[in-house]
Coordinates of C-alpha atoms and ligand atoms in Angstrom, one line a residue:
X115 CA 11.8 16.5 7.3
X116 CA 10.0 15.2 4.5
X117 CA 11.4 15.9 0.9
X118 CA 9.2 16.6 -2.2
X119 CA 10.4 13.6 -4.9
X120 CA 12.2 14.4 -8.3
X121 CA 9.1 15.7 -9.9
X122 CA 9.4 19.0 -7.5
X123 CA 5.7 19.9 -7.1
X124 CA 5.8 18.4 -4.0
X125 CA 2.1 16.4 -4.7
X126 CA 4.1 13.6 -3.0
X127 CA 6.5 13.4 0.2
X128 CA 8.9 11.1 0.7
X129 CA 10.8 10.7 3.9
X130 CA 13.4 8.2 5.5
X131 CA 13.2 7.1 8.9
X132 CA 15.7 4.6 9.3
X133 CA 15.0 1.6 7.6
X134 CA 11.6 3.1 6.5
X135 CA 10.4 5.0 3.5
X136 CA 7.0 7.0 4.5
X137 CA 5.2 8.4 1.3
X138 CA 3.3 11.1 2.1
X139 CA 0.2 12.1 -0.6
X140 CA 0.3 15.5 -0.3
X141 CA -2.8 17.7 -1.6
X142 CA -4.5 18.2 1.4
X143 CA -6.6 21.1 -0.3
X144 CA -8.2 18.1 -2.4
X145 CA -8.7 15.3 0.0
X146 CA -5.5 13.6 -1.8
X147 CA -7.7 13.2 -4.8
X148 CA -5.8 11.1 -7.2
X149 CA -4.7 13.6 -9.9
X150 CA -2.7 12.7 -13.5
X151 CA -0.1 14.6 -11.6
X152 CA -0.3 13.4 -7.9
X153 CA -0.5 9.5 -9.6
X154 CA 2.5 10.3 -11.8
X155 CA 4.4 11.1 -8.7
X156 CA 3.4 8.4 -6.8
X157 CA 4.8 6.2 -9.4
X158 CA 7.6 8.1 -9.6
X159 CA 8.3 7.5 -5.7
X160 CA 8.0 3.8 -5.9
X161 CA 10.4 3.9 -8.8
X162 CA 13.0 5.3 -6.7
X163 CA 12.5 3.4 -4.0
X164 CA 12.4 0.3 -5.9
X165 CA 15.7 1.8 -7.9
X166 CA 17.2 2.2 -3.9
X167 CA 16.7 -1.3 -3.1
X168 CA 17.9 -2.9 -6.5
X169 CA 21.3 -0.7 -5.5
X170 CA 21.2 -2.4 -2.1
X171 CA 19.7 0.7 0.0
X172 CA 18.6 -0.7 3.6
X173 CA 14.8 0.1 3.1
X174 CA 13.1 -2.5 4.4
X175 CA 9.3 -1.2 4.8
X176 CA 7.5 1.8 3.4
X177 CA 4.6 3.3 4.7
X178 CA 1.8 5.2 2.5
X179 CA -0.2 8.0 4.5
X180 CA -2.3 11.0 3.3
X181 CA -1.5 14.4 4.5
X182 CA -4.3 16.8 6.2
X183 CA -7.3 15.2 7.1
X184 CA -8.0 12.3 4.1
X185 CA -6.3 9.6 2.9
X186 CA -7.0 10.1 -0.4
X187 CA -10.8 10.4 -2.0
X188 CA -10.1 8.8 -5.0
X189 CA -10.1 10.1 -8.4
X190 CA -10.0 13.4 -9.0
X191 CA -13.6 14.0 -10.5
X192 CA -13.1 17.8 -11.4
X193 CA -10.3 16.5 -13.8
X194 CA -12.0 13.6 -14.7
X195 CA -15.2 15.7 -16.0
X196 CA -12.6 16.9 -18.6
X197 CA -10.9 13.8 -19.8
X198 CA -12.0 12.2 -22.9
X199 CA -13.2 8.5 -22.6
X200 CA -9.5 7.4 -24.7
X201 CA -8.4 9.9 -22.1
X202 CA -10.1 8.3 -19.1
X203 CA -9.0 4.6 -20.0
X204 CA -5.0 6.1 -20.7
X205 CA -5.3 7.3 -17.0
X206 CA -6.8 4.1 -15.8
X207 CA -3.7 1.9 -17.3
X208 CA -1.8 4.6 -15.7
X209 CA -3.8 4.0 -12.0
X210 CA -3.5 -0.3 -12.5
X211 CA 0.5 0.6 -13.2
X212 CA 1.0 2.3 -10.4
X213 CA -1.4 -0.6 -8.4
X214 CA 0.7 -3.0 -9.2
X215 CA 3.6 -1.4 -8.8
X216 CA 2.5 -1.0 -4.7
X217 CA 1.5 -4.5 -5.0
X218 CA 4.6 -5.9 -6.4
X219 CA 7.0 -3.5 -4.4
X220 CA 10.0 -5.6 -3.1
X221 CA 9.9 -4.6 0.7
X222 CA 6.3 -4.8 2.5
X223 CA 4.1 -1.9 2.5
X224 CA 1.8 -0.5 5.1
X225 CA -0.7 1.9 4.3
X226 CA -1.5 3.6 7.5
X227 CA -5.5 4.9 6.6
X228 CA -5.9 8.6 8.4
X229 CA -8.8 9.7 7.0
X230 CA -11.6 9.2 4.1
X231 CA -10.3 6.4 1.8
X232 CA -12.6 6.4 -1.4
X233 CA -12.3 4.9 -4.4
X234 CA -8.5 4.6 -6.4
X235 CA -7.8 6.0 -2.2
X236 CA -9.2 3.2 -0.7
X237 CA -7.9 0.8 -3.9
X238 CA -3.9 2.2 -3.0
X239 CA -4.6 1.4 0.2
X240 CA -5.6 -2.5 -0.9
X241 CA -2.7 -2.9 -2.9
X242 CA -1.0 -2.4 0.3
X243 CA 0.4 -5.4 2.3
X244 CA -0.7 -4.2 5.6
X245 CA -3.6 -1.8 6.2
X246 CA -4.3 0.0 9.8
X247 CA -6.7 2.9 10.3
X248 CA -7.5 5.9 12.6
X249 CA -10.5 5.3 14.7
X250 CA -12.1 8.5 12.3
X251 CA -10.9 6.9 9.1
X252 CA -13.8 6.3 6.7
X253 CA -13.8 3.9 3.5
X254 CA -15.7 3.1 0.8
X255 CA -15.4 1.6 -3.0
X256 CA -18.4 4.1 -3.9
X257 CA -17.9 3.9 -7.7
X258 CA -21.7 2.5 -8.1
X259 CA -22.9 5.9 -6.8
X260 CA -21.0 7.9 -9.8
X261 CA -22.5 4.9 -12.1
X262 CA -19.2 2.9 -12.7
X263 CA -17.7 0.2 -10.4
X264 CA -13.6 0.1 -9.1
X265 CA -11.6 0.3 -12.4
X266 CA -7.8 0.1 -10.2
X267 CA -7.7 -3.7 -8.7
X268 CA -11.0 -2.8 -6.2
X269 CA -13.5 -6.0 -7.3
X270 CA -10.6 -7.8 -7.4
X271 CA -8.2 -7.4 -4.1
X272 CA -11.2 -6.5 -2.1
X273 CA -12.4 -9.8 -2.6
X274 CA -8.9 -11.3 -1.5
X275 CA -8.0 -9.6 1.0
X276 CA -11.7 -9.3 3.1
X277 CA -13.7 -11.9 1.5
X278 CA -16.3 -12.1 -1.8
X279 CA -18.9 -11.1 0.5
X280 CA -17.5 -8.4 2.0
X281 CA -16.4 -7.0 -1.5
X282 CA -20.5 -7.4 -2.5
X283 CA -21.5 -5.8 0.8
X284 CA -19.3 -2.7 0.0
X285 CA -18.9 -2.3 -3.4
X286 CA -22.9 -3.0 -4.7
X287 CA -23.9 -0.7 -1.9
X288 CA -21.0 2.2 -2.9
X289 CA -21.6 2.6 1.5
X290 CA -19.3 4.3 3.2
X291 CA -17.8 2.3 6.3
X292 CA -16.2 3.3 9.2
X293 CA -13.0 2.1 10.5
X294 CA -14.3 -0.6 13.3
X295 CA -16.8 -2.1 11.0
X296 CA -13.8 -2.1 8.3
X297 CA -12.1 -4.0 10.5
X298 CA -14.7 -6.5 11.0
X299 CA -14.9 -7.0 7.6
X300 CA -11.5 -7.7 7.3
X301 CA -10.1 -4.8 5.4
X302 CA -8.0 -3.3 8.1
X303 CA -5.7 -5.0 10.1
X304 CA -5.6 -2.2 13.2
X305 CA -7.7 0.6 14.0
X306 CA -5.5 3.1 16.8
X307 CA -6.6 6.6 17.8
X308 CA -6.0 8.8 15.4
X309 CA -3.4 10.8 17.2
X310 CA -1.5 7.6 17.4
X311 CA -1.8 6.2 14.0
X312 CA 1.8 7.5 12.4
X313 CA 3.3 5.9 15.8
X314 CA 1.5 2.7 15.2
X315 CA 2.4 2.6 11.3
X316 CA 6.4 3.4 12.2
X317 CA 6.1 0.5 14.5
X318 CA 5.0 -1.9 12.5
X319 CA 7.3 -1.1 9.8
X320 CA 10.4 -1.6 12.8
X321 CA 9.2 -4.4 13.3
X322 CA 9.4 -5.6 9.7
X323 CA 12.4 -3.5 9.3
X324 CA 14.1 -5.9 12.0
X325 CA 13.5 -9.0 10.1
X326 CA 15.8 -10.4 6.8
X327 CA 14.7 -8.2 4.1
X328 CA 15.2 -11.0 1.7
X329 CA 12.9 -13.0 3.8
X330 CA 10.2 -10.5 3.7
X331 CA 10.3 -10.3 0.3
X332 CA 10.2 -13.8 -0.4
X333 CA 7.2 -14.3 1.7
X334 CA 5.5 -11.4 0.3
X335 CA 5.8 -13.3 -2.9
X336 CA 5.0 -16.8 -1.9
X337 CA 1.3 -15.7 -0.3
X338 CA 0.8 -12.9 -3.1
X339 CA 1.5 -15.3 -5.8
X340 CA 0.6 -18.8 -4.4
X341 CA -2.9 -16.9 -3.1
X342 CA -3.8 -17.7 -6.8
X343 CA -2.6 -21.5 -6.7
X344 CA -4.1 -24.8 -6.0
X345 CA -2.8 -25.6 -2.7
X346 CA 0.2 -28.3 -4.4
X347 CA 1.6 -25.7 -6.3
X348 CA 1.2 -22.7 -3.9
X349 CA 3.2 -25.6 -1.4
X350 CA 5.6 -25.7 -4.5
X351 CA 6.5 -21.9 -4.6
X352 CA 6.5 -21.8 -1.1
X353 CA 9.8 -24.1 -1.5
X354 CA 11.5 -22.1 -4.3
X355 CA 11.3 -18.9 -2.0
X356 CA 12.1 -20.9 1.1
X357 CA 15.2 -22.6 -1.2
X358 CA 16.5 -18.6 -2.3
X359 CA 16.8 -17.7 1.6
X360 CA 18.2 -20.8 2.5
X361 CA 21.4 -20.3 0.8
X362 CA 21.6 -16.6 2.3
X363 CA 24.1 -15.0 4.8
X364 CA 21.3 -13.6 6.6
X365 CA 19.9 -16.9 7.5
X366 CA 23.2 -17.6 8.7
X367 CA 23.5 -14.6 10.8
X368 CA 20.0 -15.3 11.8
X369 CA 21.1 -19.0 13.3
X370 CA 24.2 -17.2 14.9
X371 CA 22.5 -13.9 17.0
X372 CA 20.0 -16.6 18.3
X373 CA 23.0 -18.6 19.7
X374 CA 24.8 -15.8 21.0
X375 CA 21.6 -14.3 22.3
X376 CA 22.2 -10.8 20.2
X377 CA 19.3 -8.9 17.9
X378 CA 20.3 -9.9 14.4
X379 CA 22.2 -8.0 12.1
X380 CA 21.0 -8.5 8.3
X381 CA 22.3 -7.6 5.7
X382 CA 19.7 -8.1 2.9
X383 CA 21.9 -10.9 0.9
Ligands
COA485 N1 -12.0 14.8 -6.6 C1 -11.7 16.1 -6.7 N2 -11.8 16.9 -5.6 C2 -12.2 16.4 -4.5 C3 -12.5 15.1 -4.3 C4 -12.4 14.2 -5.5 N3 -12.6 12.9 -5.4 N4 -12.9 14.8 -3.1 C5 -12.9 16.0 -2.4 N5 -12.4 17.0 -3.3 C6 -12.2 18.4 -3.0 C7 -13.5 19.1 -2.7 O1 -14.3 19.4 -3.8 C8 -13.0 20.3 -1.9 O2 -12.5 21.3 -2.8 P1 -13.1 22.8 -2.8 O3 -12.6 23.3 -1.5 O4 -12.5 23.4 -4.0 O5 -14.6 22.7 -2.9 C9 -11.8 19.7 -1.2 O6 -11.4 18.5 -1.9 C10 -12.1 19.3 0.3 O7 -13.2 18.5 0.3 P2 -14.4 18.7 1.3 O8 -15.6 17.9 0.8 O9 -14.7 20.2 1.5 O10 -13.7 18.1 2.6 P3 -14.4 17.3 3.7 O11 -13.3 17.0 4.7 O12 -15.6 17.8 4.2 O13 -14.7 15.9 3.0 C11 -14.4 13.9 1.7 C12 -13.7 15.1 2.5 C13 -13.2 13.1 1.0 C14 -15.1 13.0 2.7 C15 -15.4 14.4 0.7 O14 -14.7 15.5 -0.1 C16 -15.9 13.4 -0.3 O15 -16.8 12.7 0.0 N6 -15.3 13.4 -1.6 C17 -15.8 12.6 -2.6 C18 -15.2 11.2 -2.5 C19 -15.6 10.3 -3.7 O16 -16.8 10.1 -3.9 N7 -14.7 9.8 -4.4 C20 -14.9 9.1 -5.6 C21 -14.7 7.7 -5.4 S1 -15.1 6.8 -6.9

């Protein structure tokens, strides 16, 4: 069963299956709107997970999902009607901490897209690794429509991770999309019935899970961080993350369960 993380209020789940963290955002009753509180706990949740792998914990994927029917829509706009402008740029550090954090999380992470994904939703869900979607899921970067524009990494991951025009297409419109014609646009990387979409995301992360955890971390790093190089010295980091598993016991064990025709065993060092 899921368990509510340290904070109590159980605005976040956080569950281990096997080698798998899933982080549940849990306040159905507001479409998983992005709240001071729900965001605080979110961070808090990545910190312990990150604090579980520094201490050599065996997760090796986490998946991010939204419970009820959304994903998340966004920021919470009731609360943000009552923030002050110091106020609403203090929560928006807060929102690009807990971004990167996501972003830069040691072990890959899939955010599996199960409903309406708006906004600082559909911005949690970019800072994601890997991104699949019900066949009902909706998304959008609709910030134009409320007269602002993505404030939590949206301009700029969007434009990554689809293309630039696919980030003008959605994010000067403020459309909503559905999840095929995310898809074609490159956002998502899967779109599965919906019924089948927490199968598909545990999948994917056993899959991941069954690979050397220090290898997917240090390819996570050389394409997030060489993404921003010229080609020579995205070839160079390439080699320094290639050089840190090379001298690994897992690529040793990885060498040996091919020879002996076995399913590896690593160990994460
Ligand atoms: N902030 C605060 N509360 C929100 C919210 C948001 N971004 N989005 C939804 N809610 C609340 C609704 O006000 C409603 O609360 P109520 O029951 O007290 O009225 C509750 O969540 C459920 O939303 P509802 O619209 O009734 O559910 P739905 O399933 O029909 O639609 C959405 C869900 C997400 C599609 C719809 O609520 C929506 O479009 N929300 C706005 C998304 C948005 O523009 N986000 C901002 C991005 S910048």
């Amino acid at each position: 069963m899921p368990t509510a993380t340290d904070a109590a209020t159980g605005l976040v789940l956080l569950e281990r299956r096997a080698s798998a963290a899933f982080v549940t955002l849990n306040r159905p009753d507001a479409a998983n709107a992005l709240s001071k509180g729900l965001v605080a706990e979110l961070e808090g949740a990545f910190a312990q997970l990150a604090a579980d792998v520094k201490r050599g914990s065996d997760v090796r994927a986490v998946v991010v999902t939204g419970a009820g029917k959304a994903f998340s829509a966004g920021a919470d706009l009731k609360e943000r009607r009552t923030m002050s402008l110091e106020e609403t740029w203090g929560f928006l550090d807060e929102l690009n901490r807990l971004m990167n954090a996501v972003a830069a999380f040691p072990r890959p992470v899939i955010a599996a897209i199960n409903g309406a994904a708006f906004g600082g939703g559909l911005e949690l869900a970019l800072a994601c690794d890997i991104r699949i979607a019900a066949d009902t899921a909706e998304m959008g970067l609709t910030e134009v429509r409320l007269g602002v524009i993505p404030g939590a990494g949206g301009t700029a991951r969007l434009a990554r991770i689809a293309s630039v025009a696919a980030a003008k297409e959605m994010i000067l419109t403020g459309r909503r999309v559905r999840a095929q014609r995310a898809y074609a646009l490159g956002l998502v990387s899967d779109v599965v019935p919906a019924a089948g979409l927490a199968d598909a995301a545990a999948k994917l992360a056993d899959e991941i899970a069954a690979a050397g955890p220090l290898a997917t971390a240090a390819a996570k790093r050389a394409i997030d961080e060489g993404a921003a190089l010229p080609l020579a010295d995205a070839l160079a980091l390439e080699a320094a993350c290639y050089e840190e598993v090379l001298a690994s016991e897992d690529r040793n064990e990885g060498l040996a369960a091919f020879a002996e025709k076995r399913p590896p065993a690593f160990k994460g060092r």
